[in-house]
Amino acid sequence: MLKVNAINRFTTLTAVLSINYLDRLLSTFQLQRDKPWMVQLLAITCLSLAAKVEETQHVPLLQVDTKYVFKAKTIRRIEFLVLSTLKWNMHPVTPFLFLDGIIRRLGSKTHVHYEFLKRCERLLLCVICDSRSTHHLPSVLATAIMMHALDQVDSNLIDYQNQLLSVFKISEIVSLRRAKRRNMERLILACGGEAVNSVDDLTPDCLGWAGLV
């Protein structure tokens, strides 16, 4: 799905929405194992719907590089099934919605703002591909991603992290970050950074009051 999103040069939000649609859709029924093409059809359909919701330009037939090829009329027919199943709720709250607004509240400079936002977007795309991310609130995921991205963007790490915690006032962020830390090694490497070794760096000096949890 992310590959097709990139081929068609859709936005990050389009990818986030499409994955949200697919996760919600798959939670409502069980796919038949003897029909592996169904997942791909649903994924392409969800991306098509997300593009129609988010993209400002006309969305033609999706350019795809996948194992199965579906006719446009087939995708349109499945779109109605998806819309009906999701009860036409095509504007869900996602972690992406928190990123830009919170970054502005942190008072980042223009170039830092852009670099930070792009790094957060890359991490977000990695995180939401893990089905376990659905167990956490969008605001919690957004905060965890921003706190992690700060490690490689700005030197005022502690101040920024404390600002994030004060904005959201979410204690769950600590347990989430501890649980995600080792998995983040894979994400950091995928984004071109250097992986950490353990959760040992989550000290009280780094987390403030959160280090006591």
PDB file of C-alpha atoms in Angstrom:
ATOM      1  CA  MET A   1       0.000   0.000   0.000  1.00  0.00           C
ATOM      2  CA  LEU A   2       2.797   2.437   0.900  1.00  0.00           C
ATOM      3  CA  LYS A   3       4.588   1.565  -2.341  1.00  0.00           C
ATOM      4  CA  VAL A   4       1.496   2.387  -4.403  1.00  0.00           C
ATOM      5  CA  ASN A   5       1.051   5.591  -2.390  1.00  0.00           C
ATOM      6  CA  ALA A   6       4.624   6.607  -3.266  1.00  0.00           C
ATOM      7  CA  ILE A   7       4.264   5.671  -6.946  1.00  0.00           C
ATOM      8  CA  ASN A   8       1.222   7.929  -7.226  1.00  0.00           C
ATOM      9  CA  ARG A   9       2.969  10.688  -5.209  1.00  0.00           C
ATOM     10  CA  PHE A  10       0.190  10.920  -2.674  1.00  0.00           C
ATOM     11  CA  THR A  11       0.657  12.709   0.648  1.00  0.00           C
ATOM     12  CA  THR A  12       1.592  11.100   3.939  1.00  0.00           C
ATOM     13  CA  LEU A  13      -1.903  11.773   5.260  1.00  0.00           C
ATOM     14  CA  THR A  14      -3.374   9.801   2.353  1.00  0.00           C
ATOM     15  CA  ALA A  15      -1.241   6.813   3.344  1.00  0.00           C
ATOM     16  CA  VAL A  16      -2.201   7.208   7.008  1.00  0.00           C
ATOM     17  CA  LEU A  17      -5.903   7.369   6.172  1.00  0.00           C
ATOM     18  CA  SER A  18      -5.734   4.348   3.869  1.00  0.00           C
ATOM     19  CA  ILE A  19      -4.069   2.221   6.551  1.00  0.00           C
ATOM     20  CA  ASN A  20      -6.638   3.420   9.087  1.00  0.00           C
ATOM     21  CA  TYR A  21      -9.465   2.390   6.761  1.00  0.00           C
ATOM     22  CA  LEU A  22      -7.887  -1.016   6.162  1.00  0.00           C
ATOM     23  CA  ASP A  23      -7.272  -1.693   9.861  1.00  0.00           C
ATOM     24  CA  ARG A  24     -10.854  -0.821  10.736  1.00  0.00           C
ATOM     25  CA  LEU A  25     -12.159  -2.869   7.841  1.00  0.00           C
ATOM     26  CA  LEU A  26     -10.156  -5.985   8.703  1.00  0.00           C
ATOM     27  CA  SER A  27     -11.313  -5.778  12.320  1.00  0.00           C
ATOM     28  CA  THR A  28     -14.910  -6.341  11.205  1.00  0.00           C
ATOM     29  CA  PHE A  29     -14.517  -9.672   9.425  1.00  0.00           C
ATOM     30  CA  GLN A  30     -12.112 -12.535   8.767  1.00  0.00           C
ATOM     31  CA  LEU A  31     -10.643 -12.987   5.313  1.00  0.00           C
ATOM     32  CA  GLN A  32     -10.683 -16.336   3.558  1.00  0.00           C
ATOM     33  CA  ARG A  33      -7.237 -17.908   3.351  1.00  0.00           C
ATOM     34  CA  ASP A  34      -7.934 -19.392  -0.061  1.00  0.00           C
ATOM     35  CA  LYS A  35      -8.407 -15.896  -1.499  1.00  0.00           C
ATOM     36  CA  PRO A  36      -5.100 -14.051  -0.939  1.00  0.00           C
ATOM     37  CA  TRP A  37      -6.045 -11.439  -3.528  1.00  0.00           C
ATOM     38  CA  MET A  38      -8.757 -10.077  -1.235  1.00  0.00           C
ATOM     39  CA  VAL A  39      -6.318  -8.250   1.045  1.00  0.00           C
ATOM     40  CA  GLN A  40      -4.694  -6.537  -1.929  1.00  0.00           C
ATOM     41  CA  LEU A  41      -8.068  -5.558  -3.367  1.00  0.00           C
ATOM     42  CA  LEU A  42      -9.166  -4.079  -0.044  1.00  0.00           C
ATOM     43  CA  ALA A  43      -5.838  -2.260   0.354  1.00  0.00           C
ATOM     44  CA  ILE A  44      -6.028  -0.691  -3.107  1.00  0.00           C
ATOM     45  CA  THR A  45      -9.655   0.259  -2.498  1.00  0.00           C
ATOM     46  CA  CYS A  46      -8.826   1.900   0.829  1.00  0.00           C
ATOM     47  CA  LEU A  47      -6.004   3.852  -0.808  1.00  0.00           C
ATOM     48  CA  SER A  48      -8.338   4.943  -3.598  1.00  0.00           C
ATOM     49  CA  LEU A  49     -10.864   6.235  -1.067  1.00  0.00           C
ATOM     50  CA  ALA A  50      -8.185   7.980   0.994  1.00  0.00           C
ATOM     51  CA  ALA A  51      -6.883   9.716  -2.134  1.00  0.00           C
ATOM     52  CA  LYS A  52     -10.382  10.943  -2.978  1.00  0.00           C
ATOM     53  CA  VAL A  53     -10.720  12.322   0.547  1.00  0.00           C
ATOM     54  CA  GLU A  54      -7.298  13.949   0.885  1.00  0.00           C
ATOM     55  CA  GLU A  55      -5.722  14.689  -2.511  1.00  0.00           C
ATOM     56  CA  THR A  56      -6.527  18.070  -4.048  1.00  0.00           C
ATOM     57  CA  GLN A  57      -5.867  16.974  -7.619  1.00  0.00           C
ATOM     58  CA  HIS A  58      -8.100  14.673  -9.642  1.00  0.00           C
ATOM     59  CA  VAL A  59      -7.308  11.061  -8.812  1.00  0.00           C
ATOM     60  CA  PRO A  60      -7.214   8.895 -11.968  1.00  0.00           C
ATOM     61  CA  LEU A  61      -7.010   5.117 -11.969  1.00  0.00           C
ATOM     62  CA  LEU A  62      -4.272   4.226  -9.496  1.00  0.00           C
ATOM     63  CA  GLN A  63      -0.880   3.273 -10.875  1.00  0.00           C
ATOM     64  CA  VAL A  64      -0.059  -0.005  -9.189  1.00  0.00           C
ATOM     65  CA  ASP A  65       2.863  -2.406  -9.183  1.00  0.00           C
ATOM     66  CA  THR A  66       1.296  -5.384  -7.451  1.00  0.00           C
ATOM     67  CA  LYS A  67       0.774  -9.093  -7.960  1.00  0.00           C
ATOM     68  CA  TYR A  68      -2.917  -8.799  -8.789  1.00  0.00           C
ATOM     69  CA  VAL A  69      -4.538  -6.290 -11.152  1.00  0.00           C
ATOM     70  CA  PHE A  70      -8.144  -5.198 -10.674  1.00  0.00           C
ATOM     71  CA  LYS A  71     -10.524  -3.420 -13.011  1.00  0.00           C
ATOM     72  CA  ALA A  72     -11.654   0.092 -12.138  1.00  0.00           C
ATOM     73  CA  LYS A  73     -15.285  -0.987 -11.877  1.00  0.00           C
ATOM     74  CA  THR A  74     -14.293  -3.695  -9.392  1.00  0.00           C
ATOM     75  CA  ILE A  75     -12.537  -1.162  -7.176  1.00  0.00           C
ATOM     76  CA  ARG A  76     -15.518   1.204  -7.359  1.00  0.00           C
ATOM     77  CA  ARG A  77     -17.861  -1.598  -6.334  1.00  0.00           C
ATOM     78  CA  ILE A  78     -15.698  -2.478  -3.328  1.00  0.00           C
ATOM     79  CA  GLU A  79     -15.508   1.220  -2.409  1.00  0.00           C
ATOM     80  CA  PHE A  80     -19.211   1.179  -1.615  1.00  0.00           C
ATOM     81  CA  LEU A  81     -18.693  -1.910   0.541  1.00  0.00           C
ATOM     82  CA  VAL A  82     -15.903  -0.174   2.455  1.00  0.00           C
ATOM     83  CA  LEU A  83     -17.924   3.012   2.901  1.00  0.00           C
ATOM     84  CA  SER A  84     -20.874   1.053   4.193  1.00  0.00           C
ATOM     85  CA  THR A  85     -18.767  -1.047   6.559  1.00  0.00           C
ATOM     86  CA  LEU A  86     -17.005   2.019   7.973  1.00  0.00           C
ATOM     87  CA  LYS A  87     -20.355   3.830   8.207  1.00  0.00           C
ATOM     88  CA  TRP A  88     -18.998   6.633   6.017  1.00  0.00           C
ATOM     89  CA  ASN A  89     -16.607   7.763   8.742  1.00  0.00           C
ATOM     90  CA  MET A  90     -13.776   8.770   6.442  1.00  0.00           C
ATOM     91  CA  HIS A  91     -12.256  11.502   8.632  1.00  0.00           C
ATOM     92  CA  PRO A  92     -11.014   9.596  11.692  1.00  0.00           C
ATOM     93  CA  VAL A  93      -8.653  11.119  14.238  1.00  0.00           C
ATOM     94  CA  THR A  94      -5.124   9.983  13.395  1.00  0.00           C
ATOM     95  CA  PRO A  95      -1.684  10.750  14.890  1.00  0.00           C
ATOM     96  CA  PHE A  96      -0.940  12.896  11.840  1.00  0.00           C
ATOM     97  CA  LEU A  97      -3.548  15.448  12.885  1.00  0.00           C
ATOM     98  CA  PHE A  98      -1.596  16.204  16.060  1.00  0.00           C
ATOM     99  CA  LEU A  99       1.838  16.636  14.512  1.00  0.00           C
ATOM    100  CA  ASP A 100       1.712  20.012  12.757  1.00  0.00           C
ATOM    101  CA  GLY A 101      -0.287  21.812  15.441  1.00  0.00           C
ATOM    102  CA  ILE A 102       1.886  20.608  18.299  1.00  0.00           C
ATOM    103  CA  ILE A 103       5.119  21.355  16.445  1.00  0.00           C
ATOM    104  CA  ARG A 104       3.925  24.937  15.953  1.00  0.00           C
ATOM    105  CA  ARG A 105       3.212  25.226  19.665  1.00  0.00           C
ATOM    106  CA  LEU A 106       6.792  24.182  20.377  1.00  0.00           C
ATOM    107  CA  GLY A 107       7.979  27.290  18.530  1.00  0.00           C
ATOM    108  CA  SER A 108      10.407  25.518  16.182  1.00  0.00           C
ATOM    109  CA  LYS A 109      12.231  27.571  13.578  1.00  0.00           C
ATOM    110  CA  THR A 110      11.224  27.103   9.964  1.00  0.00           C
ATOM    111  CA  HIS A 111      13.983  24.713   8.835  1.00  0.00           C
ATOM    112  CA  VAL A 112      13.832  22.771  12.103  1.00  0.00           C
ATOM    113  CA  HIS A 113      10.051  22.609  11.829  1.00  0.00           C
ATOM    114  CA  TYR A 114      10.258  21.104   8.332  1.00  0.00           C
ATOM    115  CA  GLU A 115      12.997  18.606   9.180  1.00  0.00           C
ATOM    116  CA  PHE A 116      11.228  17.538  12.368  1.00  0.00           C
ATOM    117  CA  LEU A 117       7.862  17.137  10.648  1.00  0.00           C
ATOM    118  CA  LYS A 118       9.332  15.027   7.831  1.00  0.00           C
ATOM    119  CA  ARG A 119      11.137  12.784  10.295  1.00  0.00           C
ATOM    120  CA  CYS A 120       7.915  12.367  12.265  1.00  0.00           C
ATOM    121  CA  GLU A 121       6.049  11.460   9.083  1.00  0.00           C
ATOM    122  CA  ARG A 122       8.577   8.749   8.221  1.00  0.00           C
ATOM    123  CA  LEU A 123       8.403   7.291  11.716  1.00  0.00           C
ATOM    124  CA  LEU A 124       4.611   7.450  11.677  1.00  0.00           C
ATOM    125  CA  LEU A 125       4.413   5.424   8.468  1.00  0.00           C
ATOM    126  CA  CYS A 126       6.654   2.771  10.024  1.00  0.00           C
ATOM    127  CA  VAL A 127       4.711   2.648  13.289  1.00  0.00           C
ATOM    128  CA  ILE A 128       1.182   2.442  11.887  1.00  0.00           C
ATOM    129  CA  CYS A 129       2.142  -0.566   9.773  1.00  0.00           C
ATOM    130  CA  ASP A 130       2.351  -2.455  13.075  1.00  0.00           C
ATOM    131  CA  SER A 131      -1.164  -3.553  14.035  1.00  0.00           C
ATOM    132  CA  ARG A 132      -0.280  -3.109  17.722  1.00  0.00           C
ATOM    133  CA  SER A 133      -0.298   0.649  17.208  1.00  0.00           C
ATOM    134  CA  THR A 134      -4.104   0.524  17.130  1.00  0.00           C
ATOM    135  CA  HIS A 135      -4.051  -0.262  20.856  1.00  0.00           C
ATOM    136  CA  HIS A 136      -2.936   3.295  21.651  1.00  0.00           C
ATOM    137  CA  LEU A 137      -4.667   6.649  21.320  1.00  0.00           C
ATOM    138  CA  PRO A 138      -3.631   8.748  18.291  1.00  0.00           C
ATOM    139  CA  SER A 139      -2.401  11.500  20.619  1.00  0.00           C
ATOM    140  CA  VAL A 140      -0.178   9.025  22.475  1.00  0.00           C
ATOM    141  CA  LEU A 141       1.351   7.723  19.257  1.00  0.00           C
ATOM    142  CA  ALA A 142       1.938  11.264  17.999  1.00  0.00           C
ATOM    143  CA  THR A 143       3.678  12.259  21.218  1.00  0.00           C
ATOM    144  CA  ALA A 144       5.872   9.138  21.258  1.00  0.00           C
ATOM    145  CA  ILE A 145       6.906   9.760  17.663  1.00  0.00           C
ATOM    146  CA  MET A 146       7.708  13.431  18.279  1.00  0.00           C
ATOM    147  CA  MET A 147       9.700  12.701  21.436  1.00  0.00           C
ATOM    148  CA  HIS A 148      11.715  10.080  19.585  1.00  0.00           C
ATOM    149  CA  ALA A 149      12.307  12.321  16.561  1.00  0.00           C
ATOM    150  CA  LEU A 150      13.643  15.085  18.810  1.00  0.00           C
ATOM    151  CA  ASP A 151      16.658  12.898  19.626  1.00  0.00           C
ATOM    152  CA  GLN A 152      18.139  13.600  16.195  1.00  0.00           C
ATOM    153  CA  VAL A 153      16.792  17.056  15.378  1.00  0.00           C
ATOM    154  CA  ASP A 154      17.254  19.513  18.232  1.00  0.00           C
ATOM    155  CA  SER A 155      19.733  19.866  21.079  1.00  0.00           C
ATOM    156  CA  ASN A 156      17.116  21.200  23.522  1.00  0.00           C
ATOM    157  CA  LEU A 157      15.811  17.664  23.965  1.00  0.00           C
ATOM    158  CA  ILE A 158      14.728  17.795  27.597  1.00  0.00           C
ATOM    159  CA  ASP A 159      12.912  21.127  27.267  1.00  0.00           C
ATOM    160  CA  TYR A 160      11.047  19.988  24.166  1.00  0.00           C
ATOM    161  CA  GLN A 161      10.066  16.669  25.718  1.00  0.00           C
ATOM    162  CA  ASN A 162       8.776  18.419  28.817  1.00  0.00           C
ATOM    163  CA  GLN A 163       6.736  20.759  26.614  1.00  0.00           C
ATOM    164  CA  LEU A 164       5.210  17.787  24.819  1.00  0.00           C
ATOM    165  CA  LEU A 165       4.300  16.112  28.086  1.00  0.00           C
ATOM    166  CA  SER A 166       2.728  19.296  29.403  1.00  0.00           C
ATOM    167  CA  VAL A 167       0.707  19.742  26.217  1.00  0.00           C
ATOM    168  CA  PHE A 168      -0.802  16.273  26.277  1.00  0.00           C
ATOM    169  CA  LYS A 169      -0.574  15.408  30.003  1.00  0.00           C
ATOM    170  CA  ILE A 170      -0.521  11.712  29.110  1.00  0.00           C
ATOM    171  CA  SER A 171       1.310   9.380  31.487  1.00  0.00           C
ATOM    172  CA  GLU A 172       0.729   6.449  29.140  1.00  0.00           C
ATOM    173  CA  ILE A 173       3.443   7.846  26.922  1.00  0.00           C
ATOM    174  CA  VAL A 174       6.120   6.431  29.230  1.00  0.00           C
ATOM    175  CA  SER A 175       4.939   2.835  29.110  1.00  0.00           C
ATOM    176  CA  LEU A 176       4.382   3.180  25.378  1.00  0.00           C
ATOM    177  CA  ARG A 177       7.888   4.430  24.759  1.00  0.00           C
ATOM    178  CA  ARG A 178       9.415   1.700  26.894  1.00  0.00           C
ATOM    179  CA  ALA A 179       7.437  -0.935  24.990  1.00  0.00           C
ATOM    180  CA  LYS A 180       8.340   0.559  21.611  1.00  0.00           C
ATOM    181  CA  ARG A 181      12.029   1.272  22.307  1.00  0.00           C
ATOM    182  CA  ARG A 182      13.534  -1.967  21.040  1.00  0.00           C
ATOM    183  CA  ASN A 183      11.173  -1.997  18.079  1.00  0.00           C
ATOM    184  CA  MET A 184      12.292   1.562  17.332  1.00  0.00           C
ATOM    185  CA  GLU A 185      15.784   0.268  16.521  1.00  0.00           C
ATOM    186  CA  ARG A 186      14.342  -1.196  13.339  1.00  0.00           C
ATOM    187  CA  LEU A 187      12.472   2.023  12.574  1.00  0.00           C
ATOM    188  CA  ILE A 188      15.498   4.255  13.110  1.00  0.00           C
ATOM    189  CA  LEU A 189      17.633   2.127  10.800  1.00  0.00           C
ATOM    190  CA  ALA A 190      14.902   2.269   8.168  1.00  0.00           C
ATOM    191  CA  CYS A 191      14.968   6.073   8.397  1.00  0.00           C
ATOM    192  CA  GLY A 192      18.743   6.256   8.059  1.00  0.00           C
ATOM    193  CA  GLY A 193      19.588   6.878  11.713  1.00  0.00           C
ATOM    194  CA  GLU A 194      21.655   5.002  14.297  1.00  0.00           C
ATOM    195  CA  ALA A 195      19.870   2.398  16.413  1.00  0.00           C
ATOM    196  CA  VAL A 196      19.966   2.377  20.216  1.00  0.00           C
ATOM    197  CA  ASN A 197      20.824  -0.727  22.232  1.00  0.00           C
ATOM    198  CA  SER A 198      18.235  -0.853  24.998  1.00  0.00           C
ATOM    199  CA  VAL A 199      15.877   1.103  27.238  1.00  0.00           C
ATOM    200  CA  ASP A 200      18.757   2.120  29.530  1.00  0.00           C
ATOM    201  CA  ASP A 201      18.776   5.651  28.143  1.00  0.00           C
ATOM    202  CA  LEU A 202      15.248   6.263  29.455  1.00  0.00           C
ATOM    203  CA  THR A 203      16.555   7.909  32.610  1.00  0.00           C
ATOM    204  CA  PRO A 204      14.791  10.353  34.947  1.00  0.00           C
ATOM    205  CA  ASP A 205      16.982  13.132  33.501  1.00  0.00           C
ATOM    206  CA  CYS A 206      15.589  12.384  30.069  1.00  0.00           C
ATOM    207  CA  LEU A 207      11.977  11.764  31.023  1.00  0.00           C
ATOM    208  CA  GLY A 208      11.558  14.085  34.004  1.00  0.00           C
ATOM    209  CA  TRP A 209       8.666  12.977  36.199  1.00  0.00           C
ATOM    210  CA  ALA A 210       7.905  10.204  33.726  1.00  0.00           C
ATOM    211  CA  GLY A 211      11.091   8.376  34.717  1.00  0.00           C
ATOM    212  CA  LEU A 212       9.491   7.494  38.035  1.00  0.00           C
ATOM    213  CA  VAL A 213       6.818   5.362  36.377  1.00  0.00           C
TER     214      VAL A 213
END
